[in-house]
mmCIF file of C-alpha atoms in Angstrom:
data_model
loop_
_atom_site.group_PDB
_atom_site.id
_atom_site.type_symbol
_atom_site.label_atom_id
_atom_site.label_comp_id
_atom_site.label_asym_id
_atom_site.label_seq_id
_atom_site.Cartn_x
_atom_site.Cartn_y
_atom_site.Cartn_z
ATOM 1 C CA UNK A 1104 29.809 77.075 82.452
ATOM 2 C CA UNK A 1105 26.391 76.960 84.085
ATOM 3 C CA UNK A 1106 23.603 76.121 81.662
ATOM 4 C CA UNK A 1107 20.225 77.808 82.264
ATOM 5 C CA UNK A 1108 21.615 80.134 84.938
ATOM 6 C CA UNK A 1109 19.419 83.200 85.454
ATOM 7 C CA UNK A 1110 21.059 86.556 84.790
ATOM 8 C CA UNK A 1111 19.257 89.698 86.008
ATOM 9 C CA UNK A 1112 20.135 93.214 84.874
ATOM 10 C CA UNK A 1113 18.885 96.064 87.097
ATOM 11 C CA UNK A 1114 19.749 99.557 88.232
ATOM 12 C CA UNK A 1115 21.444 98.375 91.409
ATOM 13 C CA UNK A 1116 19.371 100.629 93.649
ATOM 14 C CA UNK A 1117 17.793 97.827 95.664
ATOM 15 C CA UNK A 1118 14.405 98.617 94.164
ATOM 16 C CA UNK A 1119 12.476 96.549 91.673
ATOM 17 C CA UNK A 1120 13.890 98.293 88.613
ATOM 18 C CA UNK A 1121 14.519 95.185 86.541
ATOM 19 C CA UNK A 1122 15.749 95.944 83.046
ATOM 20 C CA UNK A 1123 16.193 92.423 81.692
ATOM 21 C CA UNK A 1124 16.305 88.718 82.622
ATOM 22 C CA UNK A 1125 18.038 86.142 80.439
ATOM 23 C CA UNK A 1126 19.256 82.558 80.748
ATOM 24 C CA UNK A 1127 22.666 81.218 79.831
ATOM 25 C CA UNK A 1128 23.190 78.733 77.028
ATOM 26 C CA UNK A 1129 24.855 75.340 77.413
ATOM 27 C CA UNK A 1130 28.247 77.040 77.460
ATOM 28 C CA UNK A 1131 27.222 79.420 80.235
ATOM 29 C CA UNK A 1132 27.069 82.405 77.883
ATOM 30 C CA UNK A 1133 24.369 85.058 77.719
ATOM 31 C CA UNK A 1134 23.614 88.094 75.608
ATOM 32 C CA UNK A 1135 21.190 90.950 76.159
ATOM 33 C CA UNK A 1136 20.648 94.554 75.130
ATOM 34 C CA UNK A 1137 20.909 97.166 77.854
ATOM 35 C CA UNK A 1138 20.516 100.950 77.878
ATOM 36 C CA UNK A 1139 23.460 103.275 78.275
ATOM 37 C CA UNK A 1140 23.298 103.575 82.046
ATOM 38 C CA UNK A 1141 25.073 102.232 85.110
ATOM 39 C CA UNK A 1142 23.568 98.814 85.860
ATOM 40 C CA UNK A 1143 24.200 95.749 87.995
ATOM 41 C CA UNK A 1144 24.331 92.280 86.490
ATOM 42 C CA UNK A 1145 23.531 89.396 88.903
ATOM 43 C CA UNK A 1146 23.714 85.678 88.126
ATOM 44 C CA UNK A 1147 22.307 82.707 90.030
ATOM 45 C CA UNK A 1148 21.979 79.016 89.227
ATOM 46 C CA UNK A 1149 20.866 75.740 90.711
ATOM 47 C CA UNK A 1150 23.870 74.020 92.317
ATOM 48 C CA UNK A 1151 25.744 77.279 92.880
ATOM 49 C CA UNK A 1152 26.589 78.228 96.450
ATOM 50 C CA UNK A 1153 25.863 81.927 95.981
ATOM 51 C CA UNK A 1154 24.992 84.609 93.481
ATOM 52 C CA UNK A 1155 27.611 86.710 91.708
ATOM 53 C CA UNK A 1156 27.260 90.388 90.806
ATOM 54 C CA UNK A 1157 29.128 92.911 88.720
ATOM 55 C CA UNK A 1158 28.510 96.578 88.089
ATOM 56 C CA UNK A 1159 28.332 97.618 84.444
ATOM 57 C CA UNK A 1160 29.062 101.044 83.001
ATOM 58 C CA UNK A 1161 28.239 100.528 79.300
ATOM 59 C CA UNK A 1162 30.092 102.454 76.659
ATOM 60 C CA UNK A 1163 28.347 103.245 73.370
ATOM 61 C CA UNK A 1164 31.577 102.510 71.542
ATOM 62 C CA UNK A 1165 31.813 98.878 72.670
ATOM 63 C CA UNK A 1166 29.780 95.946 73.918
ATOM 64 C CA UNK A 1167 30.670 95.120 77.550
ATOM 65 C CA UNK A 1168 32.082 91.665 78.151
ATOM 66 C CA UNK A 1169 31.034 90.365 81.572
ATOM 67 C CA UNK A 1170 32.334 87.306 83.421
ATOM 68 C CA UNK A 1171 30.403 86.197 86.510
ATOM 69 C CA UNK A 1172 31.854 83.387 88.604
ATOM 70 C CA UNK A 1173 29.398 81.152 90.441
ATOM 71 C CA UNK A 1174 31.131 78.855 92.937
ATOM 72 C CA UNK A 1175 30.065 75.230 92.576
ATOM 73 C CA UNK A 1176 29.467 73.272 95.755
ATOM 74 C CA UNK A 1177 31.966 70.632 96.851
ATOM 75 C CA UNK A 1178 31.597 67.653 99.161
ATOM 76 C CA UNK A 1179 33.648 66.023 101.922
ATOM 77 C CA UNK A 1180 33.215 62.530 103.371
ATOM 78 C CA UNK A 1181 35.034 60.170 105.667
ATOM 79 C CA UNK A 1182 34.905 57.684 108.512
ATOM 80 C CA UNK A 1183 35.765 57.905 112.207
ATOM 81 C CA UNK A 1184 37.509 54.866 113.711
ATOM 82 C CA UNK A 1185 39.433 53.970 116.861
ATOM 83 C CA UNK A 1186 42.991 52.624 117.157
ATOM 84 C CA UNK A 1187 41.693 49.110 116.405
ATOM 85 C CA UNK A 1188 39.944 50.366 113.226
ATOM 86 C CA UNK A 1189 36.494 49.954 114.775
ATOM 87 C CA UNK A 1190 33.896 52.566 113.731
ATOM 88 C CA UNK A 1191 32.971 55.269 116.241
ATOM 89 C CA UNK A 1192 29.317 56.350 115.961
ATOM 90 C CA UNK A 1193 28.103 59.717 117.210
ATOM 91 C CA UNK A 1194 31.426 61.524 116.827
ATOM 92 C CA UNK A 1195 31.087 65.269 116.280
ATOM 93 C CA UNK A 1196 32.859 66.514 113.145
ATOM 94 C CA UNK A 1197 33.462 70.201 112.405
ATOM 95 C CA UNK A 1198 34.956 71.599 109.182
ATOM 96 C CA UNK A 1199 36.286 75.164 109.376
ATOM 97 C CA UNK A 1200 37.482 76.931 106.232
ATOM 98 C CA UNK A 1201 41.138 77.975 106.429
ATOM 99 C CA UNK A 1202 41.492 79.076 102.791
ATOM 100 C CA UNK A 1203 39.060 79.828 99.985
ATOM 101 C CA UNK A 1204 39.914 79.961 96.308
ATOM 102 C CA UNK A 1205 40.225 83.330 94.520
ATOM 103 C CA UNK A 1206 37.062 82.767 92.466
ATOM 104 C CA UNK A 1207 34.946 83.048 95.593
ATOM 105 C CA UNK A 1208 35.859 86.709 96.084
ATOM 106 C CA UNK A 1209 33.275 87.742 93.489
ATOM 107 C CA UNK A 1210 30.378 86.875 95.779
ATOM 108 C CA UNK A 1211 28.619 89.311 98.052
ATOM 109 C CA UNK A 1212 30.368 90.908 101.024
ATOM 110 C CA UNK A 1213 28.045 88.997 103.366
ATOM 111 C CA UNK A 1214 29.453 85.681 102.122
ATOM 112 C CA UNK A 1215 33.051 86.953 102.041
ATOM 113 C CA UNK A 1216 32.927 87.982 105.696
ATOM 114 C CA UNK A 1217 31.194 84.822 106.862
ATOM 115 C CA UNK A 1218 33.201 82.256 108.813
ATOM 116 C CA UNK A 1219 32.600 79.056 106.889
ATOM 117 C CA UNK A 1220 31.956 76.319 109.447
ATOM 118 C CA UNK A 1221 30.087 73.057 108.844
ATOM 119 C CA UNK A 1222 29.184 70.377 111.395
ATOM 120 C CA UNK A 1223 28.041 66.762 111.185
ATOM 121 C CA UNK A 1224 27.991 63.544 113.226
ATOM 122 C CA UNK A 1225 29.206 60.086 112.319
ATOM 123 C CA UNK A 1226 26.476 57.470 111.796
ATOM 124 C CA UNK A 1227 26.281 53.937 113.220
ATOM 125 C CA UNK A 1228 29.018 52.801 110.832
ATOM 126 C CA UNK A 1229 31.274 55.731 111.753
ATOM 127 C CA UNK A 1230 30.725 57.493 108.418
ATOM 128 C CA UNK A 1231 30.067 61.201 107.953
ATOM 129 C CA UNK A 1232 29.414 63.458 104.981
ATOM 130 C CA UNK A 1233 29.239 67.136 104.099
ATOM 131 C CA UNK A 1234 27.329 67.135 100.796
ATOM 132 C CA UNK A 1235 27.640 70.848 99.992
ATOM 133 C CA UNK A 1236 30.585 72.995 101.095
ATOM 134 C CA UNK A 1237 32.562 75.881 99.617
ATOM 135 C CA UNK A 1238 35.707 75.186 97.577
ATOM 136 C CA UNK A 1239 38.852 75.689 99.634
ATOM 137 C CA UNK A 1240 40.991 74.132 102.356
ATOM 138 C CA UNK A 1241 39.605 73.115 105.728
ATOM 139 C CA UNK A 1242 40.545 72.256 109.283
ATOM 140 C CA UNK A 1243 38.769 69.170 110.618
ATOM 141 C CA UNK A 1244 38.025 68.728 114.315
ATOM 142 C CA UNK A 1245 36.623 65.433 115.628
ATOM 143 C CA UNK A 1246 35.423 64.700 119.168
ATOM 144 C CA UNK A 1247 33.760 61.717 120.801
ATOM 145 C CA UNK A 1248 33.140 60.705 124.405
ATOM 146 C CA UNK A 1249 36.046 58.706 125.790
ATOM 147 C CA UNK A 1250 38.473 59.815 123.060
ATOM 148 C CA UNK A 1251 41.049 62.546 122.645
ATOM 149 C CA UNK A 1252 40.138 65.545 120.511
ATOM 150 C CA UNK A 1253 41.524 65.211 116.984
ATOM 151 C CA UNK A 1254 42.501 68.148 114.728
ATOM 152 C CA UNK A 1255 43.770 68.094 111.125
ATOM 153 C CA UNK A 1256 44.513 71.021 108.830
ATOM 154 C CA UNK A 1257 45.055 71.577 105.119
ATOM 155 C CA UNK A 1258 42.289 69.253 103.932
ATOM 156 C CA UNK A 1259 40.871 70.241 100.522
ATOM 157 C CA UNK A 1260 37.208 70.216 99.600
ATOM 158 C CA UNK A 1261 36.182 67.229 97.460
ATOM 159 C CA UNK A 1262 38.046 64.894 99.841
ATOM 160 C CA UNK A 1263 36.355 61.483 99.962
ATOM 161 C CA UNK A 1264 36.650 58.530 102.344
ATOM 162 C CA UNK A 1265 38.961 60.428 104.697
ATOM 163 C CA UNK A 1266 39.934 58.304 107.707
ATOM 164 C CA UNK A 1267 39.808 60.012 111.110
ATOM 165 C CA UNK A 1268 41.478 57.868 113.769
ATOM 166 C CA UNK A 1269 40.715 58.818 117.378
ATOM 167 C CA UNK A 1270 42.903 57.839 120.301
ATOM 168 C CA UNK A 1271 41.241 56.419 123.375
ATOM 169 C CA UNK A 1272 41.329 58.892 126.230
ATOM 170 C CA UNK A 1273 43.517 57.791 129.128
ATOM 171 C CA UNK A 1274 42.124 58.737 132.542
ATOM 172 C CA UNK A 1275 44.017 58.670 135.819
ATOM 173 C CA UNK A 1276 42.186 58.895 139.153
ATOM 174 C CA UNK A 1277 44.458 59.914 142.024
ATOM 175 C CA UNK A 1278 43.268 59.405 145.605
ATOM 176 C CA UNK A 1279 45.251 61.029 148.444
ATOM 177 C CA UNK A 1280 44.753 59.725 151.992
ATOM 178 C CA UNK A 1281 46.533 59.921 155.361
ATOM 179 C CA UNK A 1282 47.955 56.988 157.274
ATOM 180 C CA UNK A 1283 44.524 56.431 158.854
ATOM 181 C CA UNK A 1284 42.834 56.114 155.457
ATOM 182 C CA UNK A 1285 41.119 59.510 155.614
ATOM 183 C CA UNK A 1286 41.015 61.746 152.529
ATOM 184 C CA UNK A 1287 43.432 64.687 152.451
ATOM 185 C CA UNK A 1288 41.795 67.969 151.538
ATOM 186 C CA UNK A 1289 43.786 70.471 149.413
ATOM 187 C CA UNK A 1290 46.653 68.098 148.768
ATOM 188 C CA UNK A 1291 48.817 69.268 145.858
ATOM 189 C CA UNK A 1292 49.045 66.595 143.168
ATOM 190 C CA UNK A 1293 51.693 66.874 140.454
ATOM 191 C CA UNK A 1294 51.641 64.695 137.331
ATOM 192 C CA UNK A 1295 54.594 64.655 134.951
ATOM 193 C CA UNK A 1296 55.352 62.582 131.873
ATOM 194 C CA UNK A 1297 58.848 61.060 132.111
ATOM 195 C CA UNK A 1298 59.241 58.750 129.108
ATOM 196 C CA UNK A 1299 60.539 61.472 126.778
ATOM 197 C CA UNK A 1300 57.574 61.153 124.397
ATOM 198 C CA UNK A 1301 56.119 64.518 125.190
ATOM 199 C CA UNK A 1302 56.123 67.223 127.829
ATOM 200 C CA UNK A 1303 53.223 67.065 130.215
ATOM 201 C CA UNK A 1304 53.119 68.640 133.658
ATOM 202 C CA UNK A 1305 49.824 69.053 135.460
ATOM 203 C CA UNK A 1306 49.156 70.359 138.943
ATOM 204 C CA UNK A 1307 45.932 70.120 140.909
ATOM 205 C CA UNK A 1308 44.503 70.354 144.416
ATOM 206 C CA UNK A 1309 42.260 67.664 145.810
ATOM 207 C CA UNK A 1310 38.694 68.494 146.898
ATOM 208 C CA UNK A 1311 37.294 67.271 150.224
ATOM 209 C CA UNK A 1312 37.013 63.754 148.814
ATOM 210 C CA UNK A 1313 40.783 63.662 148.347
ATOM 211 C CA UNK A 1314 40.250 62.483 144.766
ATOM 212 C CA UNK A 1315 41.408 64.207 141.597
ATOM 213 C CA UNK A 1316 40.840 62.939 138.049
ATOM 214 C CA UNK A 1317 43.309 63.684 135.251
ATOM 215 C CA UNK A 1318 41.625 63.202 131.878
ATOM 216 C CA UNK A 1319 42.606 63.538 128.227
ATOM 217 C CA UNK A 1320 45.970 61.879 128.820
ATOM 218 C CA UNK A 1321 47.883 59.782 126.327
ATOM 219 C CA UNK A 1322 49.463 56.419 127.066
ATOM 220 C CA UNK A 1323 52.959 56.592 128.525
ATOM 221 C CA UNK A 1324 55.057 56.638 131.680
ATOM 222 C CA UNK A 1325 54.274 59.242 134.326
ATOM 223 C CA UNK A 1326 55.463 60.326 137.768
ATOM 224 C CA UNK A 1327 52.763 61.377 140.216
ATOM 225 C CA UNK A 1328 53.365 62.993 143.601
ATOM 226 C CA UNK A 1329 51.249 64.351 146.463
ATOM 227 C CA UNK A 1330 52.220 66.958 149.043
ATOM 228 C CA UNK A 1331 50.607 69.110 151.721
ATOM 229 C CA UNK A 1332 52.118 71.627 154.173
ATOM 230 C CA UNK A 1333 50.451 69.869 157.130
ATOM 231 C CA UNK A 1334 51.675 66.394 156.135
ATOM 232 C CA UNK A 1335 54.962 64.588 155.613
ATOM 233 C CA UNK A 1336 55.819 62.736 152.426
ATOM 234 C CA UNK A 1337 56.978 59.122 152.398
ATOM 235 C CA UNK A 1338 57.698 56.400 149.839
ATOM 236 C CA UNK A 1339 53.935 56.088 149.251
ATOM 237 C CA UNK A 1340 53.573 59.770 148.393
ATOM 238 C CA UNK A 1341 55.331 59.386 145.022
ATOM 239 C CA UNK A 1342 54.813 56.766 142.358
ATOM 240 C CA UNK A 1343 55.890 56.014 138.809
ATOM 241 C CA UNK A 1344 53.104 54.526 136.724
ATOM 242 C CA UNK A 1345 52.655 53.322 133.157
ATOM 243 C CA UNK A 1346 49.348 54.348 131.638
ATOM 244 C CA UNK A 1347 47.684 52.485 128.800
ATOM 245 C CA UNK A 1348 44.684 53.689 126.800
ATOM 246 C CA UNK A 1349 42.271 52.992 129.626
ATOM 247 C CA UNK A 1350 41.212 54.118 133.100
ATOM 248 C CA UNK A 1351 43.746 53.890 135.917
ATOM 249 C CA UNK A 1352 43.771 54.549 139.657
ATOM 250 C CA UNK A 1353 46.596 55.612 141.916
ATOM 251 C CA UNK A 1354 46.645 55.766 145.735
ATOM 252 C CA UNK A 1355 49.029 58.186 147.451
ATOM 253 C CA UNK A 1356 49.569 58.374 151.228
ATOM 254 C CA UNK A 1357 50.707 61.313 153.357
ATOM 255 C CA UNK A 1358 51.595 61.241 157.082
ATOM 256 C CA UNK A 1359 50.457 63.648 159.765
ATOM 257 C CA UNK A 1360 53.224 65.826 161.155
ATOM 258 C CA UNK A 1361 54.065 65.026 164.749
#
C-alpha cells in the first residue's frame, strides 16, 4: 500500500466542503470519523499516476470499508539498432496503450477516456526510455530516416532493454526515356515483387522529368516495367532487378510509334 498518501473526505459537490483529511499508515490504511451523509473519498500519493475516488453512503449500523486503488507508474526502456547491430540515434519511438489493467478503471472518467500515448527519441547511443507510464500492454512504433517503419504489439509495461531492430529502407529510382534519351512524361511504371517473399505491386506515372522513386521497399527480386500509349515497348522497357538494402537506379526505354 501507499504510505503517507493523502485521503480527502468531502461532500462531492465540487465546492470546498472538506470534512476531513488523513494520511495512510505504512500499510496504506487510514481511519477517520465521518458524519452520516453521502460523501466522496479521494486519495492521492506521490508516485501515483492519478487520484482515485469512491462515493460513500455511511450506514449507522456499520463502519464503511473503503478500498482505493492508486495506479503506480511503470517504465519502459530499450535500444534502437540497425541490421548490423549499430545504434540508431534520433529514432522516434511512440508507445500506444492497447490494454490497461482492471485496477485502472477506478480513476476518473477523464483518465479512462484518454488515449494513452507516449513519445520519445533515441539518444546518441540508440537508447530510449519512458520513465513513467501506465500499467498495461503497449504497441511500439519506431521510425528513423532511411529505415522502414517498425511496429510491435503486446509489449507490457516494465519492459527493460527492449531491442528494436530497424531495416534499412530500400529505394529504387526508375528513369523512363525514349530512344533519343528524352524523358517520357506520364509513362506508367509497374513494380512487382517476384521472389515469393511477399506480395508487392506498385503502379505510378512519371512526372515531366520521367523519373519516379519507389521508397520503403524491402530487399528482394522485383520486375519493373514501363509503358505509354504513345510509345512501343521493347526489351529495354522491362527489367528484372535484385534490390539490396540500399539505393538503386533503373533505366527503362520506350520507342516512339511510327
